[in-house]
Short mmCIF file of C-alpha atoms in Angstrom, two decimals:
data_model
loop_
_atom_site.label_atom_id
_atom_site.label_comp_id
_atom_site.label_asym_id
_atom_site.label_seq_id
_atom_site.Cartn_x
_atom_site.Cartn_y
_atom_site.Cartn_z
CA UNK A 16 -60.68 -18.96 71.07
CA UNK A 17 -62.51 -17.63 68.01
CA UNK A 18 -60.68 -17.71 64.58
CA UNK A 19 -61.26 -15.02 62.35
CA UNK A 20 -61.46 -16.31 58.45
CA UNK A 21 -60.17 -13.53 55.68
CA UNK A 22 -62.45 -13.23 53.12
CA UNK A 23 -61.02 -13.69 49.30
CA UNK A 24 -60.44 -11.14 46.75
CA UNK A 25 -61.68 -10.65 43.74
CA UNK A 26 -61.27 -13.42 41.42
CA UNK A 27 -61.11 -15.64 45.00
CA UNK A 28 -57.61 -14.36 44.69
CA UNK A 29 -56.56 -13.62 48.60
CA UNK A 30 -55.61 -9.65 49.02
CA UNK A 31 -51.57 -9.07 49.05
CA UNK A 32 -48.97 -7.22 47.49
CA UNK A 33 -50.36 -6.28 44.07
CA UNK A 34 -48.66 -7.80 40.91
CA UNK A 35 -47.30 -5.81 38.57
CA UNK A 36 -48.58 -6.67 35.22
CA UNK A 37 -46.14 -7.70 32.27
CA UNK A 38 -46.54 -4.77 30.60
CA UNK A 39 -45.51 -2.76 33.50
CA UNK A 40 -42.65 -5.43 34.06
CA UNK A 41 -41.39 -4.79 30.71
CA UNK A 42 -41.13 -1.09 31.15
CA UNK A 43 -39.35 -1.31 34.81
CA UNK A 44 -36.84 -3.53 32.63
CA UNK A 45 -35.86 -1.30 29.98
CA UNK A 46 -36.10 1.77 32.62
CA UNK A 47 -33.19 -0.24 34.46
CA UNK A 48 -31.45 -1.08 31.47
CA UNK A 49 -31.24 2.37 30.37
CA UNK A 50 -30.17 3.65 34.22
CA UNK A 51 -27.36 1.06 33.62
CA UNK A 52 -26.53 1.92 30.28
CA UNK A 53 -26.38 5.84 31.05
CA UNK A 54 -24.44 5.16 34.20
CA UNK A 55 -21.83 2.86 32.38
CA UNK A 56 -21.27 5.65 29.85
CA UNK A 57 -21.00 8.56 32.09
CA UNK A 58 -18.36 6.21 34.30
CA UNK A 59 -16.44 6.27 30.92
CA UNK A 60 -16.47 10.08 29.85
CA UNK A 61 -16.16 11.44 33.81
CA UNK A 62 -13.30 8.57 34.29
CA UNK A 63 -11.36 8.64 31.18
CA UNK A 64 -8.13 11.07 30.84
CA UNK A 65 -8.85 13.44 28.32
CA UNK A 66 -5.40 15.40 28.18
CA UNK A 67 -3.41 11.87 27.27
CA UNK A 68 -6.25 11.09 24.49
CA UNK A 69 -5.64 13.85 23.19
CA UNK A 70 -2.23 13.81 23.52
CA UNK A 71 -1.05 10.02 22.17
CA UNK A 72 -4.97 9.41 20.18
CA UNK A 73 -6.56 12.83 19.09
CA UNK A 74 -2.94 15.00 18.31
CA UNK A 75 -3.72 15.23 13.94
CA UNK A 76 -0.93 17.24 14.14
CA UNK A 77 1.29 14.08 13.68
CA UNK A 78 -0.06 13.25 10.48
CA UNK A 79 0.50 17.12 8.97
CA UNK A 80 2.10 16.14 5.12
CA UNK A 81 1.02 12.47 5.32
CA UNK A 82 -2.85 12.59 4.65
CA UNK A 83 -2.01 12.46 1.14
CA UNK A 84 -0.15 9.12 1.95
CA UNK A 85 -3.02 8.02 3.98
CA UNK A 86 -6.18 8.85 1.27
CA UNK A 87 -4.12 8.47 -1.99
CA UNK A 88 -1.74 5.35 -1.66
CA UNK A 89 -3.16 3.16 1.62
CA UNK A 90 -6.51 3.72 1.13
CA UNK A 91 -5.89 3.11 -2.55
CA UNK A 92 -3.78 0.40 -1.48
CA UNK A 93 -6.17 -1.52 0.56
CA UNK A 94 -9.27 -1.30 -1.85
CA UNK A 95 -7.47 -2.45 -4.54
CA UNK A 96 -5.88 -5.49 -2.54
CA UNK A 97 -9.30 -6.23 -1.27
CA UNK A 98 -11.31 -5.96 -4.89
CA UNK A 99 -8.68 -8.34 -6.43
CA UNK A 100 -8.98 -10.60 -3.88
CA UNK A 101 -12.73 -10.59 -3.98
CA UNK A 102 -12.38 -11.23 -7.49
CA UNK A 103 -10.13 -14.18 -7.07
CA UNK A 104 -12.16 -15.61 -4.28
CA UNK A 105 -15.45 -15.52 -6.46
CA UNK A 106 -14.13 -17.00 -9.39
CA UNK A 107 -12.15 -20.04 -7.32
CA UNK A 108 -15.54 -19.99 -5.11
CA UNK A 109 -17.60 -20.57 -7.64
CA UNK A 110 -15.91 -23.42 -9.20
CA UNK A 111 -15.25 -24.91 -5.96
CA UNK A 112 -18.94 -24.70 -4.95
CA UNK A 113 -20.55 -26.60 -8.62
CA UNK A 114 -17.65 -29.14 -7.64
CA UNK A 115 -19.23 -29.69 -4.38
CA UNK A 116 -22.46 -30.11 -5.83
CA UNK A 117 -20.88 -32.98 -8.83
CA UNK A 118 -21.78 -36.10 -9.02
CA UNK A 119 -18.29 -37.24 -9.43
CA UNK A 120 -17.24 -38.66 -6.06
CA UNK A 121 -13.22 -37.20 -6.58
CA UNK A 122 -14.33 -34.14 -7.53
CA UNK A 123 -16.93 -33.33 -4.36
CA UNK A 124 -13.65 -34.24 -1.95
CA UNK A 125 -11.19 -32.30 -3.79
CA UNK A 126 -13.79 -29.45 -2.87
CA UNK A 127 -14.42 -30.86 0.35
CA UNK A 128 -10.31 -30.86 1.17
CA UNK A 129 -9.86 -27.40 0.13
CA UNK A 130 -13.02 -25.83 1.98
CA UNK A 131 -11.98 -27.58 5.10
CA UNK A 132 -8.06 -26.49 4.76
CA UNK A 133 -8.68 -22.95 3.69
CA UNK A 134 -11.46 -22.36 6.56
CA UNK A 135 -9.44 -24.04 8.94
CA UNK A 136 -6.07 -21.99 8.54
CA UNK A 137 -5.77 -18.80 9.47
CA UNK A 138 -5.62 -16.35 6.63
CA UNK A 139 -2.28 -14.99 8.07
CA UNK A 140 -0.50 -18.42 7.86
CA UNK A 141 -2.12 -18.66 3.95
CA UNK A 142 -0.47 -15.18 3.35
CA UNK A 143 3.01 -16.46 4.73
CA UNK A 144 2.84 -19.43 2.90
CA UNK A 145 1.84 -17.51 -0.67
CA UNK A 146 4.06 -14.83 -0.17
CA UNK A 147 7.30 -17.01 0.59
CA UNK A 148 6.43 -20.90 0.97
CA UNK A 149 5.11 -20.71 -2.93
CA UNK A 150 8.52 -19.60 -4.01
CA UNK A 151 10.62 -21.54 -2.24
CA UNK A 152 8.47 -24.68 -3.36
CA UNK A 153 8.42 -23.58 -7.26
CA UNK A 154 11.39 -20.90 -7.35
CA UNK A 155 9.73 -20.24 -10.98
CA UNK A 156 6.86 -18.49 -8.58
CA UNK A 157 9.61 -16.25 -7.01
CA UNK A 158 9.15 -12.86 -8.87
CA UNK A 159 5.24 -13.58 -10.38
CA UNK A 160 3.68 -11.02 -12.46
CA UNK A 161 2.25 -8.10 -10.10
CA UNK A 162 4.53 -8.73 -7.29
CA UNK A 163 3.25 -8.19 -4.05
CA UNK A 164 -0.23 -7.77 -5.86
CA UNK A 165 -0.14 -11.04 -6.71
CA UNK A 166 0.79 -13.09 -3.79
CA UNK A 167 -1.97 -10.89 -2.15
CA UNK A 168 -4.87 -11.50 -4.12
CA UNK A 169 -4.08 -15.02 -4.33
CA UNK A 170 -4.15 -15.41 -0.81
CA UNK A 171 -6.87 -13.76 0.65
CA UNK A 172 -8.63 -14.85 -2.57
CA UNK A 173 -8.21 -18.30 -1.78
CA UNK A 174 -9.35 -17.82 2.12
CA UNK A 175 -12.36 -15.97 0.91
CA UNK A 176 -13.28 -18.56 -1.87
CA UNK A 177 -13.36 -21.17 0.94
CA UNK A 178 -16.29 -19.04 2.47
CA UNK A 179 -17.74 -18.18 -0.99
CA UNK A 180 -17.61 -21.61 -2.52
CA UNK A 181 -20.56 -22.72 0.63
CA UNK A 182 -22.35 -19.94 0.19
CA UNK A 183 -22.73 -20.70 -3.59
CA UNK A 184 -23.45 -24.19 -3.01
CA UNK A 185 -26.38 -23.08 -0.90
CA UNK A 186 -27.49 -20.44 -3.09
CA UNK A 187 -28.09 -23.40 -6.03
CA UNK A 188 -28.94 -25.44 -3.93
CA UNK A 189 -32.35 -23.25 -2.12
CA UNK A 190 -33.21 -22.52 -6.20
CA UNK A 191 -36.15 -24.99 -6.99
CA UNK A 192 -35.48 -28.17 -8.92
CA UNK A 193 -38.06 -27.56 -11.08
CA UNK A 194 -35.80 -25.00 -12.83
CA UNK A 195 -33.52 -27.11 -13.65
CA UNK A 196 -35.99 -29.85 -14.60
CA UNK A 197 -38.11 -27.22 -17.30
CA UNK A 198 -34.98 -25.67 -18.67
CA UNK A 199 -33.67 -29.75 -19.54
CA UNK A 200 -37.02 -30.41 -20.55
CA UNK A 201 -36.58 -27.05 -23.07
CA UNK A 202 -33.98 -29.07 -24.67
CA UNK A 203 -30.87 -27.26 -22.85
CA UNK A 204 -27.98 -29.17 -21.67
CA UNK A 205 -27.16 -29.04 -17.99
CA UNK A 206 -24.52 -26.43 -18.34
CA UNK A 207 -26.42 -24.07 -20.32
CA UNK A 208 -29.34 -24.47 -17.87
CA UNK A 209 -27.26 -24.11 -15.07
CA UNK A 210 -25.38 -20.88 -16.46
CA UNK A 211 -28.55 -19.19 -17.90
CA UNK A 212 -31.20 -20.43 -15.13
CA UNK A 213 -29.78 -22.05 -11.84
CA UNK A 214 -26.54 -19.57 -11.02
CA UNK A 215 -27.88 -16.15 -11.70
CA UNK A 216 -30.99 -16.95 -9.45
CA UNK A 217 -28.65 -18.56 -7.15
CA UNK A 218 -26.68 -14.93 -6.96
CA UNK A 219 -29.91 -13.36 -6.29
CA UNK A 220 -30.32 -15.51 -3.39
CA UNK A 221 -26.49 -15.27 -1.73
CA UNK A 222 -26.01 -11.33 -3.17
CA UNK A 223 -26.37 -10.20 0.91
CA UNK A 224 -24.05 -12.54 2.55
CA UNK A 225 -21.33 -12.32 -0.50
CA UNK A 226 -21.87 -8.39 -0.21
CA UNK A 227 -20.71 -9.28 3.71
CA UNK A 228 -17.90 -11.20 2.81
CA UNK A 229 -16.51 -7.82 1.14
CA UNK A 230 -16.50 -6.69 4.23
CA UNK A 231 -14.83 -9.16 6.33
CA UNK A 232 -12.48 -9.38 3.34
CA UNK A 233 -11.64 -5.42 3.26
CA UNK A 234 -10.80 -6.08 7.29
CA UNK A 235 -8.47 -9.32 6.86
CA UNK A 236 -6.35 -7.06 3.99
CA UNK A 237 -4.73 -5.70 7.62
CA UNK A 238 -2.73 -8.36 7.62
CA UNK A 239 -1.09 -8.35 3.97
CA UNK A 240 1.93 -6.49 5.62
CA UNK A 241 3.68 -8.89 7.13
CA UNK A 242 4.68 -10.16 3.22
CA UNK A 243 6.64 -6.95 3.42
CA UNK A 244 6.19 -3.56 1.44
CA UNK A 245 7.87 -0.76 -0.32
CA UNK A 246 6.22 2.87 0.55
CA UNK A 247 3.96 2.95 -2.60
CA UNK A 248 2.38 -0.55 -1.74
CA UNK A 249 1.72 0.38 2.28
CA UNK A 250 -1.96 -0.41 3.09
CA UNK A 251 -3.67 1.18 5.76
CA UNK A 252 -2.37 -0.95 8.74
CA UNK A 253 1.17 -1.01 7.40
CA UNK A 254 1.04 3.09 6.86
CA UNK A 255 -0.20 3.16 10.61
CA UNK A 256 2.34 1.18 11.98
CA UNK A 257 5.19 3.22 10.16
CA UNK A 258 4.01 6.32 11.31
CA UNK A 259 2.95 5.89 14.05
CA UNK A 260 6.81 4.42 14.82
CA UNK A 261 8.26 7.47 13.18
CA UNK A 262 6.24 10.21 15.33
CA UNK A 263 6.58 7.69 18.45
CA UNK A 264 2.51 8.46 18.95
CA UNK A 265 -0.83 6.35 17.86
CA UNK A 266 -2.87 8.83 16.06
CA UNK A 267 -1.92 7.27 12.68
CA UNK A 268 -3.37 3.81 14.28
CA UNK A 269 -6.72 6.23 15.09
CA UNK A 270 -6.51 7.84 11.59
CA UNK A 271 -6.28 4.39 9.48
CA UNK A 272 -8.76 3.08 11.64
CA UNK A 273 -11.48 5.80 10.44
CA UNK A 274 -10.52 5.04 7.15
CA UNK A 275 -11.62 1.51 7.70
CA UNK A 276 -14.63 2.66 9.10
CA UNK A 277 -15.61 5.01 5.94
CA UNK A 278 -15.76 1.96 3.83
CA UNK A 279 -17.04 -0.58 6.09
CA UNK A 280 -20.00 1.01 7.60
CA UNK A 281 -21.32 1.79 3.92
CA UNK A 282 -21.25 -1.96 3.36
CA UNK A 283 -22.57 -2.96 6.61
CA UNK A 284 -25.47 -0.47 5.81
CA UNK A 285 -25.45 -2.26 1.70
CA UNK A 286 -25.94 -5.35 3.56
CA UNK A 287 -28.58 -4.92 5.66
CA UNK A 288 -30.91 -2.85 2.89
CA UNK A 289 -29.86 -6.05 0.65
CA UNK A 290 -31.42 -8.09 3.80
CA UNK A 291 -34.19 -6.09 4.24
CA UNK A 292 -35.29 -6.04 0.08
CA UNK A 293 -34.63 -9.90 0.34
CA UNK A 294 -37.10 -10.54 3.46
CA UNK A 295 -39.78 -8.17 1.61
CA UNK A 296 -39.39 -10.12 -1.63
CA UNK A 297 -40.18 -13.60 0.04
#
């Protein structure tokens, strides 16, 4: 019986199925990915019912006489709810974040206690309690100075100054020592050098992730209605809902939602050029 040897390859590699190389692995990859993609996409136009979208989504007939309720008091509404709570949240963020950073033991776990609670709850439980545990607890608090204003900037101020106060501490803290160290050996106390040298780089440093925190701020002021509104102080969710109830259809839910969008999608695009000019400064 005579055996019959195969000679090797090239390379001494034994001849098979060829191997497709990882550049032509990569591009059968994405081809599927895309296939998938396309398919997925067409499944959802061919599939969906067009004639009830339009119907109970698409029908901007419902909101004939209310756009100027829509773009002139909840869109109003909601940016000003959100920019007064940003406000809050920075200044009680800030203060909170240099107390995490003290070297006085009480002070770094009063910060400690409040980060923790204020991260922890859910900024729709802070809300309730603002808007109607405060007063019942100090019935001086019952009718404070801006109303509904007020118990909404405090509230989502102090859920957002939970976030902020971190991001500050780890804004000082990525600023070189050495700043601080040359600006005491200028002669300046700590607070001046901290205030004229450590916290504006520190800003510098934390400007993109504070400029997202707008954003994720702008989205939680959805939830300031349930502290209960008159017309005039309706933000975008709470104008939704009401009309939405009154023309029994959900194309005010569609309509506040592109408002949302129109403000949100110019800060996501702030904060990633932000990004972007931070990388390329480093």
């Amino acid at each position: 019986m005579t055996t019959t040897l195969q000679e090797p390859g090239p390379a001494g590699k034994t001849p098979g199925r060829a191997r497709l190389s990882p550049r032509r692995k990569r591009q059968v990859t994405l081809y599927v990915q895309y296939t998938v993609f396309v398919l997925v996409v067409a499944g959802v136009i061919f599939g969906a019912d067009w004639a009830a979208i339009n119907k109970y989504f698409l029908d901007f007939s419902k909101l004939d006489g209310a756009w100027g309720r829509l773009f002139g008091t909840a869109l109003v509404n909601t940016v000003l709810y959100t920019l007064a709570a940003y406000v809050v949240g920075l200044a009680v963020g800030l203060i909170i974040g240099l107390m995490r950073l003290s070297s006085v033991l009480p002070y770094r776990w009063a910060a400690l206690i409040f980060i923790e609670i204020f991260r922890g709850l859910p900024a729709l439980l802070i809300l309730l309690l603002v808007g109607f545990g405060v007063p019942i607890a100090f019935p001086d608090m019952a009718n404070p100075p801006g109303g509904v204003f007020f118990n909404v900037s405090v509230g989502l101020g102090l859920v957002a100054a939970a976030y902020m106060a971190e991001t500050i501490r780890a804004g000082i803290q990525a600023v070189p020592k050495g700043q601080l160290e040359a600006a005491r050996s200028l002669g300046m106390s700590r607070f001046r050098a901290m205030t004229s040298i450590v916290i504006p780089q520190a800003f510098r440093i934390v400007i993109p992730p504070m400029t997202n925190e707008l954003v994720l701020l702008f989205k939680d002021s959805s939830l300031v209605f349930v502290l209960g509104f008159t017309a005039d102080q309706y933000d975008l969710t709470k104008f939704g809902e009401s009309l939405s109830n009154t023309v029994a259809n959900t194309t005010p839910y569609i309509a506040a939602g592109a408002a949302y969008l129109a403000i949100t999608i110019p800060l996501g695009f702030l904060v990633r050029r932000l990004e972007a000019r931070q990388a390329k400064a480093r």
